[in-house]
mmCIF file of C-alpha atoms and ligand atoms in Angstrom:
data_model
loop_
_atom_site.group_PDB
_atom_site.id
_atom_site.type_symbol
_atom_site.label_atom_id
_atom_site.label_comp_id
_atom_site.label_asym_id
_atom_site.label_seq_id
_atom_site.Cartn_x
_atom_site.Cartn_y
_atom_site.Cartn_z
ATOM 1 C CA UNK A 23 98.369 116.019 82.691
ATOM 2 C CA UNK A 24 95.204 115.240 81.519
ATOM 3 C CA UNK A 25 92.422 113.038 82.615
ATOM 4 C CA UNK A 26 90.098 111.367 79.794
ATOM 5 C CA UNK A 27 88.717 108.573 82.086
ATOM 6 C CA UNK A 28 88.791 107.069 85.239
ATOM 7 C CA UNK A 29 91.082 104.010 85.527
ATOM 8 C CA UNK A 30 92.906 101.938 88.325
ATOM 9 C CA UNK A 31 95.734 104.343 89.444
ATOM 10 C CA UNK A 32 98.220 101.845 88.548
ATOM 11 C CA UNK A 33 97.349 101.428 85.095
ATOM 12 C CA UNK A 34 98.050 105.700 84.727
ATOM 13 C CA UNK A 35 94.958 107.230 83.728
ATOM 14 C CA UNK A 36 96.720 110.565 83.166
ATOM 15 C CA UNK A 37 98.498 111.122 79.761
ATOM 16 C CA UNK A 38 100.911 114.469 79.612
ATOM 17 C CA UNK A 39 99.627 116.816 76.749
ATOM 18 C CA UNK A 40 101.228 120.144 75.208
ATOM 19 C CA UNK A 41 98.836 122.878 75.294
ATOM 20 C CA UNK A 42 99.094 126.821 74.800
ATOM 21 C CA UNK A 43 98.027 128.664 77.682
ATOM 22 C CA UNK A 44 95.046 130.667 77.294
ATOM 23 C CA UNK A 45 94.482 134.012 77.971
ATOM 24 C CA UNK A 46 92.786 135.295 81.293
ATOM 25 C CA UNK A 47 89.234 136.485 80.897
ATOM 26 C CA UNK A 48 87.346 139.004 82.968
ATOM 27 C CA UNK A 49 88.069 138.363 86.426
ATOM 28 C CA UNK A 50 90.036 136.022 85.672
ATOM 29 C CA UNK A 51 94.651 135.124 86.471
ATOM 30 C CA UNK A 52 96.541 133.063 84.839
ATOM 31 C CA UNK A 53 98.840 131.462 86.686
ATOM 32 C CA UNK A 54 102.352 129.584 86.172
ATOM 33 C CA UNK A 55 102.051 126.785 88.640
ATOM 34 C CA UNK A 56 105.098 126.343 91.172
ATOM 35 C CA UNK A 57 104.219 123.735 93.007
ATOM 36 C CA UNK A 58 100.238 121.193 92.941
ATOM 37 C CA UNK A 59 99.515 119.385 96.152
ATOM 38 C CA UNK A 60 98.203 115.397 95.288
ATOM 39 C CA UNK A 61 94.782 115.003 97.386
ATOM 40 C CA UNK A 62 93.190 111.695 98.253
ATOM 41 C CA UNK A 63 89.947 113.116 95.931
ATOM 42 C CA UNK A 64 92.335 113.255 93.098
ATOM 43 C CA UNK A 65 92.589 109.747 93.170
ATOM 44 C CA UNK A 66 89.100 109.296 93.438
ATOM 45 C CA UNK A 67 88.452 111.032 90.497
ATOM 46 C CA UNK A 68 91.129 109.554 88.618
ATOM 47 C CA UNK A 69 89.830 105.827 89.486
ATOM 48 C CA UNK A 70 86.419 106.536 88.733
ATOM 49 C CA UNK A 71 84.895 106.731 92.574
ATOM 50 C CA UNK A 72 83.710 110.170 91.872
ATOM 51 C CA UNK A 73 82.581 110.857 88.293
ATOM 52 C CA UNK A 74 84.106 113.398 86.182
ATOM 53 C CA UNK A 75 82.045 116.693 85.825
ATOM 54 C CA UNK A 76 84.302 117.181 82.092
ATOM 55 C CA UNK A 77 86.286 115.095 80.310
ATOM 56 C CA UNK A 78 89.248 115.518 79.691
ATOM 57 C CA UNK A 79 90.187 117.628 82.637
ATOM 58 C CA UNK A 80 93.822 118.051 84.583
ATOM 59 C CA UNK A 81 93.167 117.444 87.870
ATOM 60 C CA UNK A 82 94.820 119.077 90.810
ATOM 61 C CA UNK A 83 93.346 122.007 93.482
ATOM 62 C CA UNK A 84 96.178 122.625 95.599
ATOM 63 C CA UNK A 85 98.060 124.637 93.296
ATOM 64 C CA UNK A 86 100.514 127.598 94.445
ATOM 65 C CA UNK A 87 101.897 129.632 91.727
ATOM 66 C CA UNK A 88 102.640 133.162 90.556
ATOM 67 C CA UNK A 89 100.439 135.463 88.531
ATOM 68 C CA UNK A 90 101.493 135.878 85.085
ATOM 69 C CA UNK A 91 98.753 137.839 83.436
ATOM 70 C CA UNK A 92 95.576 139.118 84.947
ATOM 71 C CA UNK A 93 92.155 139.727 83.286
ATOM 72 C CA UNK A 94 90.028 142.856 82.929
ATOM 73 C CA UNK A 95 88.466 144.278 85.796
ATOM 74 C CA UNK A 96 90.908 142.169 88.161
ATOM 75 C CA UNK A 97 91.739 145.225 90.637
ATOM 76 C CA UNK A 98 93.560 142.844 93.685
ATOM 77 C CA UNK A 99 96.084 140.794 91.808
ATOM 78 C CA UNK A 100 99.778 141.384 90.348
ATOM 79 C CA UNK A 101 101.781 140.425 87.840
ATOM 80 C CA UNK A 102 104.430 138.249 90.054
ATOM 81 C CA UNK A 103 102.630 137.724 93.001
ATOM 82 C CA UNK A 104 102.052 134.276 94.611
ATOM 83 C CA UNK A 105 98.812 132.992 94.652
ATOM 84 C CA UNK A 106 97.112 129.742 95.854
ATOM 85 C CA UNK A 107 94.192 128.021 94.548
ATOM 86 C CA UNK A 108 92.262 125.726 96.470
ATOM 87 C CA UNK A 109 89.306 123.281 95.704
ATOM 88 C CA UNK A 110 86.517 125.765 95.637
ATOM 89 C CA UNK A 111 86.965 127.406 92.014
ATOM 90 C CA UNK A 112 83.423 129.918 92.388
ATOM 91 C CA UNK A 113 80.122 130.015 93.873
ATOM 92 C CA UNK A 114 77.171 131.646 92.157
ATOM 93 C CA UNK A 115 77.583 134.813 95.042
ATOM 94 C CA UNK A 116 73.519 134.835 95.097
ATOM 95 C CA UNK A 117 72.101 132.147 96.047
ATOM 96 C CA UNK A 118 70.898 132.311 99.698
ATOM 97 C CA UNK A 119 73.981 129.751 100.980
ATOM 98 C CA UNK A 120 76.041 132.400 99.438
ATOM 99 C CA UNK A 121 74.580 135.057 100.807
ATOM 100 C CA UNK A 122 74.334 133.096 104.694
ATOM 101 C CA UNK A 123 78.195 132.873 104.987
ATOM 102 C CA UNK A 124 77.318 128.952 103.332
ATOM 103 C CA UNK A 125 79.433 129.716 100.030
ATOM 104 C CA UNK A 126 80.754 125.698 100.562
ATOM 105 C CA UNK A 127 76.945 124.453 100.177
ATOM 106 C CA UNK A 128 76.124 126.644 97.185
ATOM 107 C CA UNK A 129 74.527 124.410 94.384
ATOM 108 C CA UNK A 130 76.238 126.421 91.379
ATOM 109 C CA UNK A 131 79.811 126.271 92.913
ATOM 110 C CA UNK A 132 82.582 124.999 90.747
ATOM 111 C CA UNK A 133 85.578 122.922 91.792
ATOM 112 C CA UNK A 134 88.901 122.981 90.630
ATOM 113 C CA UNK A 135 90.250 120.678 88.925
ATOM 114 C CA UNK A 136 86.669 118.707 88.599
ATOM 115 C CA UNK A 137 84.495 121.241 86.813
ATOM 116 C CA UNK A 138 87.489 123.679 85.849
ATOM 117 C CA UNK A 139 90.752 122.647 85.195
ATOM 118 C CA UNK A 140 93.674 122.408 87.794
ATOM 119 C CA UNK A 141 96.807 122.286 88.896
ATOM 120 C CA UNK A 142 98.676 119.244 87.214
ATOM 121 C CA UNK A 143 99.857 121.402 84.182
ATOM 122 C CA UNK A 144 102.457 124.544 84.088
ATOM 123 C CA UNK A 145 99.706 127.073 84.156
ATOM 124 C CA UNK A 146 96.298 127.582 85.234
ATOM 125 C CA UNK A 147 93.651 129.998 84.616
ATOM 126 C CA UNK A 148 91.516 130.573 87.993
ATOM 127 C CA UNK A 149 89.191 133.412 89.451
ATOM 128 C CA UNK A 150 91.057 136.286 91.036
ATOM 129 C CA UNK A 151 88.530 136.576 93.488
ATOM 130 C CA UNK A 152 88.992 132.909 94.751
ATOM 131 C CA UNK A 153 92.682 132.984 95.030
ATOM 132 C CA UNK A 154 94.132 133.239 97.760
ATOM 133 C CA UNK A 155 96.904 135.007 99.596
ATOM 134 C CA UNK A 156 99.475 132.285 100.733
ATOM 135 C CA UNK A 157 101.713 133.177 104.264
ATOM 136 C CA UNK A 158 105.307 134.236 103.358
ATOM 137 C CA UNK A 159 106.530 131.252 105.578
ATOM 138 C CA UNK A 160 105.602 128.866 103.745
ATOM 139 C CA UNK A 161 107.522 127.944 100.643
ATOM 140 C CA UNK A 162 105.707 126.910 97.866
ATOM 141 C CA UNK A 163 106.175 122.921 98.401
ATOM 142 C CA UNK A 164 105.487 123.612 102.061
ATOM 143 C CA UNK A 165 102.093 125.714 101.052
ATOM 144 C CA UNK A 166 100.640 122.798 98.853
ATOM 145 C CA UNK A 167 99.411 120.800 101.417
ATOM 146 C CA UNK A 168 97.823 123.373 103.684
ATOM 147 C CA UNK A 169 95.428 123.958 101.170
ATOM 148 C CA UNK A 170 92.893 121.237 100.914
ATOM 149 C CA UNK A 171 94.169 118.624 103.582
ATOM 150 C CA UNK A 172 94.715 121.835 105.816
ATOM 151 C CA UNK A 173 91.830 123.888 105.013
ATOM 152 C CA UNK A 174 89.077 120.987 104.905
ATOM 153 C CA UNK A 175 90.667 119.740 108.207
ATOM 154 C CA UNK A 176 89.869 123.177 109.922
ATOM 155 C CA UNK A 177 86.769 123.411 108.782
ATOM 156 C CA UNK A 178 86.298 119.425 109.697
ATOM 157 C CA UNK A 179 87.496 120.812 113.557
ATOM 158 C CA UNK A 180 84.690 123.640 113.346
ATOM 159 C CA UNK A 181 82.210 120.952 112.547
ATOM 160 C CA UNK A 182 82.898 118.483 115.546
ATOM 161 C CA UNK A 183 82.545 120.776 117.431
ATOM 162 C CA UNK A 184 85.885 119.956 119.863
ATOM 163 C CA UNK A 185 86.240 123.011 122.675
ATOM 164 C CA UNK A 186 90.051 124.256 123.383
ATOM 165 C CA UNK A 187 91.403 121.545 125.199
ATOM 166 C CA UNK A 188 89.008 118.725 124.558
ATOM 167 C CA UNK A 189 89.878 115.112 123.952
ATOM 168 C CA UNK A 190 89.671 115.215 120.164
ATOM 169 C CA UNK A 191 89.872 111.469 118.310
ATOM 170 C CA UNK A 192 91.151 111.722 114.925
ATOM 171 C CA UNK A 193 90.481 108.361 112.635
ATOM 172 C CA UNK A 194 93.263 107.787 109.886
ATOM 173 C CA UNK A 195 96.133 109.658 109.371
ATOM 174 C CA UNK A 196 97.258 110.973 106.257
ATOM 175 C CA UNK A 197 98.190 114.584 104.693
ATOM 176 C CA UNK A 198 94.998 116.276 106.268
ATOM 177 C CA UNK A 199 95.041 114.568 110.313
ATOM 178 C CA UNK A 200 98.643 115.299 110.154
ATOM 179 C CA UNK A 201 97.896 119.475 109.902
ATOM 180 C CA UNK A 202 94.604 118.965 111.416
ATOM 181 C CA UNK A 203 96.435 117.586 114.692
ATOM 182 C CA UNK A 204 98.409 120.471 114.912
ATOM 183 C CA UNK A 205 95.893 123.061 115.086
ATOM 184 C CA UNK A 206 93.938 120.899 117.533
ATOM 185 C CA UNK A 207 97.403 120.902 119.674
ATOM 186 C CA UNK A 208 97.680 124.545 119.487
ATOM 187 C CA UNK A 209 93.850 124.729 120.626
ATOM 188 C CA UNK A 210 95.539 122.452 123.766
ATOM 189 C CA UNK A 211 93.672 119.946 122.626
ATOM 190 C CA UNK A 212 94.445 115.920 123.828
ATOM 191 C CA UNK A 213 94.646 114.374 120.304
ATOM 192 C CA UNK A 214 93.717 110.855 120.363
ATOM 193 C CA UNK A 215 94.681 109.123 116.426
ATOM 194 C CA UNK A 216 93.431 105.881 115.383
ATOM 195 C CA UNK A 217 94.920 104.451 112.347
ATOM 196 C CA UNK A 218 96.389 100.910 110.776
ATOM 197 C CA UNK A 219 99.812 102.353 109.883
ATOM 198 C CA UNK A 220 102.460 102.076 112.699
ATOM 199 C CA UNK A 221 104.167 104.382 110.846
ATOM 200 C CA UNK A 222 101.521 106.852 110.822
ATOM 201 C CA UNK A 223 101.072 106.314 114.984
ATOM 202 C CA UNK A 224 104.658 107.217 115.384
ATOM 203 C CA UNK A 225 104.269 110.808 113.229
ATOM 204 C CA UNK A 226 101.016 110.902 115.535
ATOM 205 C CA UNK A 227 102.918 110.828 118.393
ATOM 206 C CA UNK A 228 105.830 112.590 117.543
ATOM 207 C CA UNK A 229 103.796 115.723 116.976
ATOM 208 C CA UNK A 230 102.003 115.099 120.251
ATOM 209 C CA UNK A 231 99.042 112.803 120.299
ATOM 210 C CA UNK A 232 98.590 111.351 124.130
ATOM 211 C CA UNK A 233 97.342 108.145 122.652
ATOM 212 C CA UNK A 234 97.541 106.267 119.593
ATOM 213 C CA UNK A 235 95.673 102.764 118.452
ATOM 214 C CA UNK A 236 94.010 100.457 115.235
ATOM 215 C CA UNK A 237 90.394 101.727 114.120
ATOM 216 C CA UNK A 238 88.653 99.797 116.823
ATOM 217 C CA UNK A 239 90.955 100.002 119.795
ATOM 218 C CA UNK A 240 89.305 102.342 122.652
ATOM 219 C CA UNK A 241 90.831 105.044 123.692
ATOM 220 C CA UNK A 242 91.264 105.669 127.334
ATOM 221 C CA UNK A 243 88.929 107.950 127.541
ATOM 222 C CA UNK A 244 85.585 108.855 125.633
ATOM 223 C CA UNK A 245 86.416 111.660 123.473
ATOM 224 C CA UNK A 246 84.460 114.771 123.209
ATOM 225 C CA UNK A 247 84.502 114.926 119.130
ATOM 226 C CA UNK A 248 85.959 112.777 116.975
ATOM 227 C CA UNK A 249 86.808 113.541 113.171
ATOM 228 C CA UNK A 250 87.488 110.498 110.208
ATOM 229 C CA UNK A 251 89.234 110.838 107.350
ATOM 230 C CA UNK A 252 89.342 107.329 105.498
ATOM 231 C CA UNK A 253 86.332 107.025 103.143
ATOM 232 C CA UNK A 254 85.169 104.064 105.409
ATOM 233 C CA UNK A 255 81.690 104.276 106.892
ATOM 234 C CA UNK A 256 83.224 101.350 109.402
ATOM 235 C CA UNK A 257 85.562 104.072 110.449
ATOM 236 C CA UNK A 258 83.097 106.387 110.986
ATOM 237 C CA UNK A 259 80.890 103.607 113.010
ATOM 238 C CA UNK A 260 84.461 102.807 115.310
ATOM 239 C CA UNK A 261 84.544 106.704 115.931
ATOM 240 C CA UNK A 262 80.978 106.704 117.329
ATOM 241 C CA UNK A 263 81.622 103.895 119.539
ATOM 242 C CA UNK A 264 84.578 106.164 120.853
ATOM 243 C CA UNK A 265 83.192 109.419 121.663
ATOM 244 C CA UNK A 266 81.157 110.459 124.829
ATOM 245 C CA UNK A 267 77.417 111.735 124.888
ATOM 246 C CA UNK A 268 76.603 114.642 122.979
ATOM 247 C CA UNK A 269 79.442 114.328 121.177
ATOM 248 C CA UNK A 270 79.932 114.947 116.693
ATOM 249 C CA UNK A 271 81.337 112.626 114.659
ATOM 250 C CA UNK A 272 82.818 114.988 111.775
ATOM 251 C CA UNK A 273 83.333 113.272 108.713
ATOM 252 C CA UNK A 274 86.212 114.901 106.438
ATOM 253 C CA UNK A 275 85.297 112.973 103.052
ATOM 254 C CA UNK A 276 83.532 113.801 99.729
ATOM 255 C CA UNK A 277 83.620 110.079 99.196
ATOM 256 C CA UNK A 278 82.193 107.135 101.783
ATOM 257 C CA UNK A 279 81.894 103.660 100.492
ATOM 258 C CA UNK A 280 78.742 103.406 102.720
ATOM 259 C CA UNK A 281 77.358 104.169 105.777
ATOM 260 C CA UNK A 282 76.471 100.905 107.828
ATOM 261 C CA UNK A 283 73.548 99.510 109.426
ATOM 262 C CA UNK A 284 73.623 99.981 113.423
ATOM 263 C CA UNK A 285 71.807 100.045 116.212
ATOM 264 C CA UNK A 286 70.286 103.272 117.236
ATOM 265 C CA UNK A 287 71.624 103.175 120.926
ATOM 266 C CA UNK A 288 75.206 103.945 119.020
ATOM 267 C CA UNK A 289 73.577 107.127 118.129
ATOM 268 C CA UNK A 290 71.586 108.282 121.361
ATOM 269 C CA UNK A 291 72.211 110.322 123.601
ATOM 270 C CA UNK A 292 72.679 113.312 121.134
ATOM 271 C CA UNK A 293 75.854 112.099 119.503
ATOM 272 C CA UNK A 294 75.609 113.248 115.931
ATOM 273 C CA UNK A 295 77.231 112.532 112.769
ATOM 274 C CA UNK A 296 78.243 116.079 110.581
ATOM 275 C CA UNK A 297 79.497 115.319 107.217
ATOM 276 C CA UNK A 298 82.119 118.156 106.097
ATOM 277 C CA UNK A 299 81.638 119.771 102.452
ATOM 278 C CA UNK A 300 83.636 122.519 100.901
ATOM 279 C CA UNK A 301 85.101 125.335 102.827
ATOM 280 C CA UNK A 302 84.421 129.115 102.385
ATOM 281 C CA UNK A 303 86.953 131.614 101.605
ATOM 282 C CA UNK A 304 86.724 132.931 104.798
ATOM 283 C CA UNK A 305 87.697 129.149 105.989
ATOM 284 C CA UNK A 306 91.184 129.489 103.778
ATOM 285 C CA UNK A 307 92.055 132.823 104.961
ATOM 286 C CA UNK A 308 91.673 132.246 108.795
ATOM 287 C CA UNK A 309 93.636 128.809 108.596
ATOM 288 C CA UNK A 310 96.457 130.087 106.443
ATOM 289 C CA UNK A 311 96.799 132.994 108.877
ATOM 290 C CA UNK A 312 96.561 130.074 111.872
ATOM 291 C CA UNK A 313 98.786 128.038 109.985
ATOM 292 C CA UNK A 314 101.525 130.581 109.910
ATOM 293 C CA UNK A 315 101.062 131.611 113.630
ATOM 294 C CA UNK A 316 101.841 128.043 115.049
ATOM 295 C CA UNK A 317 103.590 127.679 112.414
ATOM 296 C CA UNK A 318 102.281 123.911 111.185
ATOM 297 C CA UNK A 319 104.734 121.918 109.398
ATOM 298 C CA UNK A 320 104.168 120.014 106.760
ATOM 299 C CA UNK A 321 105.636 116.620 105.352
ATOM 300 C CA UNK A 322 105.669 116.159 101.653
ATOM 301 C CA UNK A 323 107.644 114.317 99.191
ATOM 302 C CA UNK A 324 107.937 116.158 95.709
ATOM 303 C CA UNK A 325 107.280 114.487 92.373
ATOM 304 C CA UNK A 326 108.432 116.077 88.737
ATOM 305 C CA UNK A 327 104.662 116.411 86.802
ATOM 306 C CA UNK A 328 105.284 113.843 84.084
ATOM 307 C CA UNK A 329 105.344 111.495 87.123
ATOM 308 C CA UNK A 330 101.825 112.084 88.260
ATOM 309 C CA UNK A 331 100.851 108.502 87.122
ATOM 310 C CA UNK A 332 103.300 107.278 89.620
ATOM 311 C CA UNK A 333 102.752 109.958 92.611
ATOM 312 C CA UNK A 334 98.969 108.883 92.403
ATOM 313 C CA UNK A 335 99.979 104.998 92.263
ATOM 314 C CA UNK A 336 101.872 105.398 95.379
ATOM 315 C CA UNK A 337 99.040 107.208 97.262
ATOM 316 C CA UNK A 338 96.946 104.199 96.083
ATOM 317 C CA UNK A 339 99.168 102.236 97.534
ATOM 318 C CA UNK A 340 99.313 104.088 101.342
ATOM 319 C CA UNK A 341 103.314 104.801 100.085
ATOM 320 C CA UNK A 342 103.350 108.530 100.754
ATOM 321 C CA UNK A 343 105.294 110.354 103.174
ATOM 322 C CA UNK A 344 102.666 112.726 104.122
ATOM 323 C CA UNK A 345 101.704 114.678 101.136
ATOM 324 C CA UNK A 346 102.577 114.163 97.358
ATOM 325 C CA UNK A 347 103.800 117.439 96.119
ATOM 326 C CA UNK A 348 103.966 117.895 92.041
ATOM 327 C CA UNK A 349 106.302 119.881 90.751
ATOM 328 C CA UNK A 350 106.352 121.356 87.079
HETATM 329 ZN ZN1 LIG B 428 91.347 117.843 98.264
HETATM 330 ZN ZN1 LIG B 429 75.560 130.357 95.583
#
């Protein structure tokens, strides 16, 4: 499924195309994709609120699938085994973020399925040394999701700093908050989720938030971190107002319509906000290995790939159960 420009998700910006497979270069798999995990970026690409790095590109980095051919000098990788493939496609390996541990704020990485192309298509050709190795519990409709709504929402957890059993607020509650909550849980966390949906709050509570409200309800208490997930700076401002002194405001977006004006007493008193970019590798590996341990479930509904256009409309829409799984 290929994108050629941005347009209103209802209108179906992505047009299916036939297309041989290429071959794996050096260092390179190809892969035959099982199953691609929709993310909320995809649809920001696709409607034009992030530009396109290439046109036309297939979108998709939550791809699981099985290795089909590998390229020279590929030592690691199998014919037949499962592999996932997350957002980070390669980093430059040099630069002094990639040499700090910082791989996720390295200038030269590439992205999948923004400057390399993704998972929306039968195959995919990806860097062996960026796939990675996907918990045999998981099946692989289960596995899309954990690996950019689950990965970025670890790493978003990492960045608010929250302590084992802190009173953790988590704004909006879609595919990521939903695994994100459950690794917060496991922590013994007190999860407090603030989102519009009332279906959302019940899933919230069902999987054992102590509270749940709209944006700018209060929760009982302040809360010691706080992490948003709707590309609202308002949400991010409502999260502020919620959490204590010294407390992080982590920010799980790539995209933000703005960040407001407001007064800078909202801000004292060391309370910071941490934007969240990227993950490392070493991110992926330690949540998929969490992930398996608690084990987190995730909630998907599965879409054949010619229906992209309509999987995409209906996250537009706030229609999806969770996660939007595509299946070739
Ligand atoms: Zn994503
Ligand atoms: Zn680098």
């Amino acid at each position: 499924m290929l994108l050629e420009r941005a347009a209103p998700a209802a209108t179906g910006p992505l047009r299916a195309t036939a297309r041989e497979p290429e071959a794996p270069g050096p260092g390179m798999l190809l892969l035959r994709v099982a199953a691609c995990g929709i993310c909320r970026t995809d649809l920001q690409l696709c409607e034009g609120d992030i530009a396109l790095h290439k046109s036309p590109v297939v979108p998709g980095h939550q791809i699981v699938g099985r290795v089909e051919a590998v390229g020279d000098g590929v030592a690691d990788w199998r014919v037949g085994e499962r592999a996932g493939v997350a957002w980070l496609a390669g980093t430059c390996g040099v630069c002094a973020m990639c040499r700090s541990q910082r791989e996720n704020l390295c200038a030269r990485a590439t992205f999948t399925g923004w400057d390399v192309d993704g998972g929306y298509a039968t195959s995919a050709v990806v860097r062996a040394d960026f796939a990675l190795r996907i918990p045999d519990r998981f099946d692989d409709l289960a596995a899309a999701p954990l690996l950019c709504g689950g990965v970025i929402g670890y790493r978003s957890l990492a960045r608010s700093g929250i302590e084992p059993g802190g009173r953790l607020g988590l704004y909006g509650f879609g595919a990521s908050a939903l695994i994100t909550l459950q690794v917060a849980r496991h922590r013994r966390c007190r999860v407090f989720v603030a989102t519009r949906s009332a279906a959302e709050r019940e899933r919230a509570l069902s999987l054992g938030a102590e509270w749940v409200g709209g944006t700018n309800d209060r929760p009982p208490e302040p809360l010691d971190a706080a992490i948003t997930f709707a590309p609202s700076g308002d949400v991010v401002r409502a999260a502020l107002r919620a959490v204590d002194r010294g407390a992080t405001v982590a920010i799980n977006a790539i995209h933000l319509d703005r960040l407001p004006e407001m007064p800078y007493e909202e801000l004292w008193w060391e309370r910071r906000i941490a934007s969240v970019a990227n993950f490392t590798r070493a991110d992926a590996v330690e949540f998929l290995a969490v992930a398996a341990q608690i084990p987190v479930r995730t909630s998907f509904e599965a879409h054949p790939l010619d229906d992209a256009n309509v999987a995409l409309d209906r996250l537009s829409r706030g229609e999806i159960d969770g996660a939007a799984v595509l299946v070739p």
